[in-house]
PDB file of C-alpha atoms in Angstrom:
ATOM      1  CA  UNK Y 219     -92.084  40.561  66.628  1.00 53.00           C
ATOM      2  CA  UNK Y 220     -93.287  44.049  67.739  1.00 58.00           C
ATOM      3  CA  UNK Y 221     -89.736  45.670  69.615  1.00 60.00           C
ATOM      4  CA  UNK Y 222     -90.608  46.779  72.636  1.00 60.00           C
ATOM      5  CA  UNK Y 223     -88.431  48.827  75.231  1.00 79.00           C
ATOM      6  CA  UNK Y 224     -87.775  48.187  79.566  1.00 86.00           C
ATOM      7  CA  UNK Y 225     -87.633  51.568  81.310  1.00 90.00           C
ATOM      8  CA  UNK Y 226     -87.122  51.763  84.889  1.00 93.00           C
ATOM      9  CA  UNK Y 227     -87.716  54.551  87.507  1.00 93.00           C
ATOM     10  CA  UNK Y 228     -84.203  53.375  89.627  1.00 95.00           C
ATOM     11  CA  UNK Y 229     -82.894  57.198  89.248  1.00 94.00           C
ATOM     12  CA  UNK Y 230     -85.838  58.843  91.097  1.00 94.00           C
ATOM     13  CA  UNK Y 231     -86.074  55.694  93.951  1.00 95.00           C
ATOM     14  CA  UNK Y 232     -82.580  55.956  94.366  1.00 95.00           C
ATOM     15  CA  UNK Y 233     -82.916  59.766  95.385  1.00 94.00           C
ATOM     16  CA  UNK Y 234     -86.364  59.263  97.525  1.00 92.00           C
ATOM     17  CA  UNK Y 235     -84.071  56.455  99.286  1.00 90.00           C
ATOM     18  CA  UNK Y 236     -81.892  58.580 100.883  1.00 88.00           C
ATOM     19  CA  UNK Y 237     -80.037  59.607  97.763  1.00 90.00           C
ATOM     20  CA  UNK Y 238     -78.532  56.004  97.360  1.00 93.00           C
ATOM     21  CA  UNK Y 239     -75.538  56.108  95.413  1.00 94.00           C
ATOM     22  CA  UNK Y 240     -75.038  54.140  92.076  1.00 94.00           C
ATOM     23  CA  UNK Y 241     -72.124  52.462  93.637  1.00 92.00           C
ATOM     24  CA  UNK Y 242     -74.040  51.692  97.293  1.00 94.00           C
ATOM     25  CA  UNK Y 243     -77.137  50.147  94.633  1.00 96.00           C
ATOM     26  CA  UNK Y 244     -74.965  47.794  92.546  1.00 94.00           C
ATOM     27  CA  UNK Y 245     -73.212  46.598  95.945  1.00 93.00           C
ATOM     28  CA  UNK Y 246     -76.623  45.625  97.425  1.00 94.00           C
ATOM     29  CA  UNK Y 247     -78.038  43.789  94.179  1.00 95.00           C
ATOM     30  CA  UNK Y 248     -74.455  42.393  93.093  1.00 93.00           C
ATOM     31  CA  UNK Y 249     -73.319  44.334  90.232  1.00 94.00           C
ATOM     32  CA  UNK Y 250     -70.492  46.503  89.182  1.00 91.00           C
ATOM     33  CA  UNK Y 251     -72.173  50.223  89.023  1.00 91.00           C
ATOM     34  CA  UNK Y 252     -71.559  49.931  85.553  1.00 90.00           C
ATOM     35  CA  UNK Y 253     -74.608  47.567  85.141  1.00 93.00           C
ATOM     36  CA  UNK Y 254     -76.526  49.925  87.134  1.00 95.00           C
ATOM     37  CA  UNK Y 255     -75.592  52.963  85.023  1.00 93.00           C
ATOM     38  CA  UNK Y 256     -76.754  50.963  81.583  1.00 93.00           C
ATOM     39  CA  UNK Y 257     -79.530  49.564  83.275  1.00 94.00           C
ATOM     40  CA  UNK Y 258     -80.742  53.450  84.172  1.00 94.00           C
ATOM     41  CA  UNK Y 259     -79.961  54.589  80.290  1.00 91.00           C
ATOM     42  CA  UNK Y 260     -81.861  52.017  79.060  1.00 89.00           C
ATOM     43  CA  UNK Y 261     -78.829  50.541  77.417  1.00 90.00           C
ATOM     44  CA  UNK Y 262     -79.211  47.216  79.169  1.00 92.00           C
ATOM     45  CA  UNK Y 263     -82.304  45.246  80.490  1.00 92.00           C
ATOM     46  CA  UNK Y 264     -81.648  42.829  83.527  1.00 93.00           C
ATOM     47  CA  UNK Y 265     -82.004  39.833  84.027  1.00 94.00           C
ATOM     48  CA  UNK Y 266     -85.920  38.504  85.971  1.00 94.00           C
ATOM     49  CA  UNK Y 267     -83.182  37.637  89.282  1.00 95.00           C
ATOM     50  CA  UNK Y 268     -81.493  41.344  88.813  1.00 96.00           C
ATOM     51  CA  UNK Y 269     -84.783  42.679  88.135  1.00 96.00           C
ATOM     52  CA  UNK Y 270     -86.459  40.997  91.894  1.00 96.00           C
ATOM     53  CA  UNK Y 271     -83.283  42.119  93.960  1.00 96.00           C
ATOM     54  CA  UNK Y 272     -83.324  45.495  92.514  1.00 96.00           C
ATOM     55  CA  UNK Y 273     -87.071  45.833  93.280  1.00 96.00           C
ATOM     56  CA  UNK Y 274     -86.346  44.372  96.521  1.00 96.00           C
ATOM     57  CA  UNK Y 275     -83.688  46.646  97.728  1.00 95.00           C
ATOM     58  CA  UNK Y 276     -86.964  49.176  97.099  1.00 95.00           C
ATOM     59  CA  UNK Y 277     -89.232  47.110  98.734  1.00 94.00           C
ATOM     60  CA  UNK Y 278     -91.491  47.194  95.686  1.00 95.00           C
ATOM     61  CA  UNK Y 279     -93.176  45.085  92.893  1.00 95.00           C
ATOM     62  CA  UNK Y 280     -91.019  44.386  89.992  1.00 94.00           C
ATOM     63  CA  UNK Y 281     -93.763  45.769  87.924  1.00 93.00           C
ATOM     64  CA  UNK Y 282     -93.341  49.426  90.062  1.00 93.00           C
ATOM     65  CA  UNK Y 283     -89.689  49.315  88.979  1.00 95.00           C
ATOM     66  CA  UNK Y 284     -89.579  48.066  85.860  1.00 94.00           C
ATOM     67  CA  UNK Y 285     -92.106  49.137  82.754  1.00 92.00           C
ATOM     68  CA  UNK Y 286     -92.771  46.913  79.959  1.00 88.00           C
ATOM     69  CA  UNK Y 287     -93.282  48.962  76.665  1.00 81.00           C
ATOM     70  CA  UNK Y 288     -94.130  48.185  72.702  1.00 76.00           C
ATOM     71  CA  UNK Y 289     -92.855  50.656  70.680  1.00 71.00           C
ATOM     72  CA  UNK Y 290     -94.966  51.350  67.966  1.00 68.00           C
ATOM     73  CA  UNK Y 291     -93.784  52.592  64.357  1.00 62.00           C
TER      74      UNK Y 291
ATOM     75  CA  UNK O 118     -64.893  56.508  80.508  1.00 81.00           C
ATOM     76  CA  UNK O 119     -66.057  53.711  83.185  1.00 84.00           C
ATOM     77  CA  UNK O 120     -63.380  51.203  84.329  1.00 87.00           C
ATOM     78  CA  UNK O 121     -64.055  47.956  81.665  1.00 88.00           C
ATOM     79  CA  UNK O 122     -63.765  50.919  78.995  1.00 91.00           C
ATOM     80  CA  UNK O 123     -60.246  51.881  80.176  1.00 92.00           C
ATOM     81  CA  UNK O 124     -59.191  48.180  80.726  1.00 92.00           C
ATOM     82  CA  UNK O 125     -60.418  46.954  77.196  1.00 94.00           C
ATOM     83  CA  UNK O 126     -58.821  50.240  75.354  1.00 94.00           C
ATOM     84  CA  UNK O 127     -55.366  49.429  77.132  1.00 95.00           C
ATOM     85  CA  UNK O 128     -55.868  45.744  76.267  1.00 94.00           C
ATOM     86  CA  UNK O 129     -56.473  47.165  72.719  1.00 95.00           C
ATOM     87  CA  UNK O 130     -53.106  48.944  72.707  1.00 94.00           C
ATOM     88  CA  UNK O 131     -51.221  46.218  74.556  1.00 94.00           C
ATOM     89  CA  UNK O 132     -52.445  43.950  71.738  1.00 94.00           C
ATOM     90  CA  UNK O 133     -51.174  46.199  69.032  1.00 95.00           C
ATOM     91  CA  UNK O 134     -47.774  46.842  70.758  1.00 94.00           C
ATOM     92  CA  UNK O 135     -46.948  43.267  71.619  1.00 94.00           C
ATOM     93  CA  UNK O 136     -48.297  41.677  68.360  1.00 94.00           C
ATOM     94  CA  UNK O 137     -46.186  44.821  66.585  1.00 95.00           C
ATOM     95  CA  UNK O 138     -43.070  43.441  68.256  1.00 95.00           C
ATOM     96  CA  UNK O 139     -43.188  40.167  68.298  1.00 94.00           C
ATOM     97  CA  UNK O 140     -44.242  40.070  64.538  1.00 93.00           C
ATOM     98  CA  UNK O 141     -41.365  42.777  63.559  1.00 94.00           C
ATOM     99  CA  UNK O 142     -38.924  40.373  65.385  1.00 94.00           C
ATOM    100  CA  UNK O 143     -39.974  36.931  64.057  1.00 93.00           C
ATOM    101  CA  UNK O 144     -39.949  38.605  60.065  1.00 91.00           C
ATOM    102  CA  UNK O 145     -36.469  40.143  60.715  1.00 92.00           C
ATOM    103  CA  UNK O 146     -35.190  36.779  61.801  1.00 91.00           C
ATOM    104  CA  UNK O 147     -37.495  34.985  58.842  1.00 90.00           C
ATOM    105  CA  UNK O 148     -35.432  38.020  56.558  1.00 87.00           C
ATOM    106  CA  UNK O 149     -32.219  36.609  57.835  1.00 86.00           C
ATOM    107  CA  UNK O 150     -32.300  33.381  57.863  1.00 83.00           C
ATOM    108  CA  UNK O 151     -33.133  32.137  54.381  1.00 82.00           C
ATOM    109  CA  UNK O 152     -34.994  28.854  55.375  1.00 82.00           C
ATOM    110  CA  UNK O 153     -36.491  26.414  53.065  1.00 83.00           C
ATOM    111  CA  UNK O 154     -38.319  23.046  53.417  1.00 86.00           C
ATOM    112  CA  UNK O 155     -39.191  21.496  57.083  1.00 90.00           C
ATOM    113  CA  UNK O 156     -36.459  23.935  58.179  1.00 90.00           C
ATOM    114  CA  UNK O 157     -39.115  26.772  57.496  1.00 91.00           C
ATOM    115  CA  UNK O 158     -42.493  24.869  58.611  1.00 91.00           C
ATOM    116  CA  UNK O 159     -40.084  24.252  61.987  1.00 93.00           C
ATOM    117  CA  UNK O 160     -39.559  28.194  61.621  1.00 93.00           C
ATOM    118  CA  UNK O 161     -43.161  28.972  61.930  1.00 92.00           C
ATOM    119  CA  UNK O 162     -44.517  26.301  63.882  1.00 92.00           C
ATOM    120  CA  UNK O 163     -42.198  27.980  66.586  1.00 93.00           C
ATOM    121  CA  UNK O 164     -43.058  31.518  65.933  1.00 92.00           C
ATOM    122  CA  UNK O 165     -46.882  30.985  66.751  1.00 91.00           C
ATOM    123  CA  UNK O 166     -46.246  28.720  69.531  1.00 93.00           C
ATOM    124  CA  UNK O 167     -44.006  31.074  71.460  1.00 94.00           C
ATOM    125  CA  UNK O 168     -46.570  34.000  70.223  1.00 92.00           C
ATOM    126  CA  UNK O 169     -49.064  32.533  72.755  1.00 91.00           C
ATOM    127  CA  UNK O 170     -47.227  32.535  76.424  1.00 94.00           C
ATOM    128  CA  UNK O 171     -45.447  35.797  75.466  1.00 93.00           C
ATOM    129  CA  UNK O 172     -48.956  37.514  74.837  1.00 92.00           C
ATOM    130  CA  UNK O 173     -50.253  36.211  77.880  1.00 92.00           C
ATOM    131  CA  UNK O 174     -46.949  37.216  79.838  1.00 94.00           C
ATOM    132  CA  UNK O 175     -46.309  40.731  78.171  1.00 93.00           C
ATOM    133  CA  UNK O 176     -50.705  41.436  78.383  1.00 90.00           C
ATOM    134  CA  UNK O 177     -50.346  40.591  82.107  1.00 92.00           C
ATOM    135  CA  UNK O 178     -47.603  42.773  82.771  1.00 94.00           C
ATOM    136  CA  UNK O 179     -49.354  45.338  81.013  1.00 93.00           C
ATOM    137  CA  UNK O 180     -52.804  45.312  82.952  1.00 91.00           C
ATOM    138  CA  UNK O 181     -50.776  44.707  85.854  1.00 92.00           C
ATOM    139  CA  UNK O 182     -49.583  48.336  85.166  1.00 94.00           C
ATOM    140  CA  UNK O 183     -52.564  49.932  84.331  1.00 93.00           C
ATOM    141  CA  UNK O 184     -54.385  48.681  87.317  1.00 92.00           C
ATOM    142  CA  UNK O 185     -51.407  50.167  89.610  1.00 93.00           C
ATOM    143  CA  UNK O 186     -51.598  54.103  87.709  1.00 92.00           C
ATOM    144  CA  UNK O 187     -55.466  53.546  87.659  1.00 90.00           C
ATOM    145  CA  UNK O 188     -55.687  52.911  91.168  1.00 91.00           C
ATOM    146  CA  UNK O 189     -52.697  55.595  91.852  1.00 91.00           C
ATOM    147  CA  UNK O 190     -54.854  58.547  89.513  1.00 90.00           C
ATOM    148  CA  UNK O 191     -57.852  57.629  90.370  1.00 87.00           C
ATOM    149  CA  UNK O 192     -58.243  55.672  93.376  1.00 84.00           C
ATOM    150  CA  UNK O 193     -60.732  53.058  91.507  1.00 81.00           C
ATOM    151  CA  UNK O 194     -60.222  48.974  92.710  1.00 81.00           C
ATOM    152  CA  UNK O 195     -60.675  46.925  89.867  1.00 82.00           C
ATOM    153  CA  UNK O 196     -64.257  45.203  90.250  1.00 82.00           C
ATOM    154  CA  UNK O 197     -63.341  41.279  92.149  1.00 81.00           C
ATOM    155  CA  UNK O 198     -66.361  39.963  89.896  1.00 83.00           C
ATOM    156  CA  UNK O 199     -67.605  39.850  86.848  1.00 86.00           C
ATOM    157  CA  UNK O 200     -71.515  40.486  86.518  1.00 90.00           C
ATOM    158  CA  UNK O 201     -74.076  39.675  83.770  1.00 93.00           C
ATOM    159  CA  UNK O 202     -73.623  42.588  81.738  1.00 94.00           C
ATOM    160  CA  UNK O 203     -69.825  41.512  81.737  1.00 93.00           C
ATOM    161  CA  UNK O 204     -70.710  37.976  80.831  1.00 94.00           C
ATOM    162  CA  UNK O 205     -73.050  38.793  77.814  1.00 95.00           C
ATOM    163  CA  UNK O 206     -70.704  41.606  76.405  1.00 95.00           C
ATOM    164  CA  UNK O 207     -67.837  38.911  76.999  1.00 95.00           C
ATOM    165  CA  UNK O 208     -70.345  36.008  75.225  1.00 96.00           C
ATOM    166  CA  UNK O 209     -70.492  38.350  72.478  1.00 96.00           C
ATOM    167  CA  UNK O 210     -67.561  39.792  71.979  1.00 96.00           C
ATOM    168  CA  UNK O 211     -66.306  36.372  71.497  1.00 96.00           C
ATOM    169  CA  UNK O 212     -68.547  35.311  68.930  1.00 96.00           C
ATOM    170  CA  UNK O 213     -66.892  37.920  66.605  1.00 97.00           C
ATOM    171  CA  UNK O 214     -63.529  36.962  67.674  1.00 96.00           C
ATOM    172  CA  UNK O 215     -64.174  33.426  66.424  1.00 97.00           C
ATOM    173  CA  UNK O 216     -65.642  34.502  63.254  1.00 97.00           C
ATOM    174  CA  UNK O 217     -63.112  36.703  62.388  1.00 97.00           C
ATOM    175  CA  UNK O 218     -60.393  34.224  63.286  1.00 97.00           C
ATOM    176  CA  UNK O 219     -61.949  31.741  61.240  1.00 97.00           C
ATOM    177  CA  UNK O 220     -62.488  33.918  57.956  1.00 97.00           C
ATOM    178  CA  UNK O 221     -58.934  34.313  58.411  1.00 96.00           C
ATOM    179  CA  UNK O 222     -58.295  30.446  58.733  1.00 96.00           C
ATOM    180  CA  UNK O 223     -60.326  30.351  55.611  1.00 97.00           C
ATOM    181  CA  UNK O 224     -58.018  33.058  53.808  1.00 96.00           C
ATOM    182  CA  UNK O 225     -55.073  31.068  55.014  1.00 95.00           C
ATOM    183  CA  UNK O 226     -56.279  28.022  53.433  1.00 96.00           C
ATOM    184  CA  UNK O 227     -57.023  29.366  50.343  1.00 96.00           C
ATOM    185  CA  UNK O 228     -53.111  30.962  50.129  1.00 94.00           C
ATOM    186  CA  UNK O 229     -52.435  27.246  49.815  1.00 93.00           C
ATOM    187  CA  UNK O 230     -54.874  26.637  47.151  1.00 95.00           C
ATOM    188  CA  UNK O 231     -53.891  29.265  45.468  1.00 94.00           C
ATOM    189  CA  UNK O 232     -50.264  27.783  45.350  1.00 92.00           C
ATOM    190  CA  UNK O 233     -49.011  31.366  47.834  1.00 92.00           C
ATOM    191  CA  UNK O 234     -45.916  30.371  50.010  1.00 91.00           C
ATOM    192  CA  UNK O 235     -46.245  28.599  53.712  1.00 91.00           C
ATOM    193  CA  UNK O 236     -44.710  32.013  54.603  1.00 92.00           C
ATOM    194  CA  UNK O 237     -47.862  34.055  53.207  1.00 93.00           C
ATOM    195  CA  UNK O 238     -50.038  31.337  54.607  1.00 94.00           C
ATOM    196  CA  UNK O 239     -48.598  31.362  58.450  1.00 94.00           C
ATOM    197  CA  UNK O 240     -48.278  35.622  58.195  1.00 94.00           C
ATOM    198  CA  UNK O 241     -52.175  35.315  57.382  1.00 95.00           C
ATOM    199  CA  UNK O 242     -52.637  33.055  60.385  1.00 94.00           C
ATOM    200  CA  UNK O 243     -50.986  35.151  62.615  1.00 94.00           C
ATOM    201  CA  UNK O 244     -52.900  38.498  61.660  1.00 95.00           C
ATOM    202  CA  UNK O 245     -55.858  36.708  61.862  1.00 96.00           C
ATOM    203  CA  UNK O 246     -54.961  35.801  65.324  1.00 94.00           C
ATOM    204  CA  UNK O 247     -54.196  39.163  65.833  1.00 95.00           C
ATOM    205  CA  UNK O 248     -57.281  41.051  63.795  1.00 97.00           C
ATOM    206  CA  UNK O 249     -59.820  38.676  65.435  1.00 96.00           C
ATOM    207  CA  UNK O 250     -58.272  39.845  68.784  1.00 95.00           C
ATOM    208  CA  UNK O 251     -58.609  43.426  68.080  1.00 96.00           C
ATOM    209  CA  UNK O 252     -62.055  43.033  66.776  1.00 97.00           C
ATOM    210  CA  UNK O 253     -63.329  41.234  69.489  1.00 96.00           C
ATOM    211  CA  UNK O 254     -62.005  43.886  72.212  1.00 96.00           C
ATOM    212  CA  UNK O 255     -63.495  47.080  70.123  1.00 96.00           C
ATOM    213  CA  UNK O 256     -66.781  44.944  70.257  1.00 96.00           C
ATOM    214  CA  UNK O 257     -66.481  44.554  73.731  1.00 95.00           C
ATOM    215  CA  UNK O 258     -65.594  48.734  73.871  1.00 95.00           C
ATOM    216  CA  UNK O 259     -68.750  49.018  71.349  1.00 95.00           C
ATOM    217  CA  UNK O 260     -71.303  46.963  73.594  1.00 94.00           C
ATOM    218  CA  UNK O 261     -70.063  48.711  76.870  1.00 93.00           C
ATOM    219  CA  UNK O 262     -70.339  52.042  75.669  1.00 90.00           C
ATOM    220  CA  UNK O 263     -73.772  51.580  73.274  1.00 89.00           C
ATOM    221  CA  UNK O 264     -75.730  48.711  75.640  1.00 86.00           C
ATOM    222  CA  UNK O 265     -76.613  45.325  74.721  1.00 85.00           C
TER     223      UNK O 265
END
C-alpha cells in the first residue's frame, strides 16, 4: 500500500472567514477544538461526515478543503 | 496541554495513588493476619472485589476535583460530548489495556503452574489490573498528543 497523507487548508479559510476561531469551528461541525487542532496538524484525518460539514461550514467542495496525497519514498 | 491531556494525566496519578493505597493497606492486613487455606482465597477474593467500587468512588472524587480547580484556574468547561477523535483514541487505548491485562492473566496462571503461592498469583492479578490501567491511559496521553 503506497502511504499517503490528508492535508487541509482549514487554518487559512478560517482567517478569510472572518478569523473564525478554532473553538467557534469545532462548535459548528460538532467537535471538541481539540479535533480541530489535530485535524489542522495533520495529526488526525476526519471522518467523510466531518470532512462534508467542515467543507460545508466553508461553503466549498470537500476536495477544496481537503487534499489527498501519496507520499513517495 | 489541551483539556483530555490534563484529565488523562490526573487519571494517571489518581490511578497510581489509589492503587498505592489500597494495595499498601490490603498487604499490611495480608502481613498481619497469617491466613492459610479458604481463609486466604476468602482474603483475596475480597481484596479485588472491594478494589473495584473504591477505584470508581476515590477516581470520581478525584476528577470531580480537578474539574472544579480546572474550571477555577482556567475557566475551561469540560467538553458535554465525546467526538470521534475521542472515540478512536478511547477504541485504542483499550485494546492495549486488554492486552496488557491479559499477559498479566497469563503470568498469573503460570505462578500456579509453576507451584508460586495464591498470594503471588492474586498480587500478579492485581498489578496487572493496575499496569494494564496505566498503560492504557499513557496510550490515550500518547495518541492525543502524537495523532492517530
Amino acid at each position: 500500500m503506497v502511504p499517503c497523507r490528508i492535508s487541509n487548508n482549514i487554518r487559512n479559510l478560517r482567517f478569510n472567514q472572518n478569523e473564525m476561531t478554532q473553538q467557534q469551528l469545532a462548535d459548528l461541525v460538532g467537535v471538541t477544538r481539540q479535533t480541530i487542532v489535530a485535524i489542522e496538524k495533520g495529526k488526525y484525518s476526519p471522518s467523510l461526515e466531518l470532512a462534508f460539514r467542515i467543507a460545508r461550514v466553508f461553503r466549498l467542495q470537500v476536495e477544496e478543503v481537503f487534499t489527498y496525497e501519496e507520499v513517495r519514498n | 496541554m489541551s483539556y483530555q491531556e490534563k484529565k488523562h494525566t490526573v487519571s494517571l496519578f489518581s490511578a497510581i495513588l489509589v492503587f498505592g493505597i489500597y494495595f499498601g493497606i490490603v498487604y499490611s492486613r495480608y502481613e498481619g493476619a497469617n491466613l492459610e487455606g479458604a481463609e486466604l482465597l476468602r482474603f483475596w477474593g475480597a481484596a479485588m472485589l472491594i478494589l473495584i467500587p473504591v477505584t470508581i468512588v476515590a477516581r470520581m472524587i478525584i476528577e470531580m476535583i480537578f474539574i472544579i480547580v480546572n474550571k477555577i484556574s482556567t475557566k475551561e468547561s469540560p467538553p458535554s460530548y465525546t467526538d470521534e477523535l475521542d472515540k478512536i483514541i478511547e477504541l485504542k487505548a483499550l485494546r492495549v489495556n486488554f492486552f496488557v491485562f491479559i499477559l498479566g492473566f497469563f503470568l498469573a496462571m503460570g505462578a500456579l503452574v509453576l507451584q508460586m503461592t495464591i498470594t503471588s498469583m492474586f498480587v500478579i492479578l492485581l498489578f496487572s489490573g493496575f499496569v494494564s490501567e496505566a498503560a492504557g491511559i499513557l496510550w490515550r496521553l500518547y495518541l492525543y498528543r502524537k495523532g492517530v
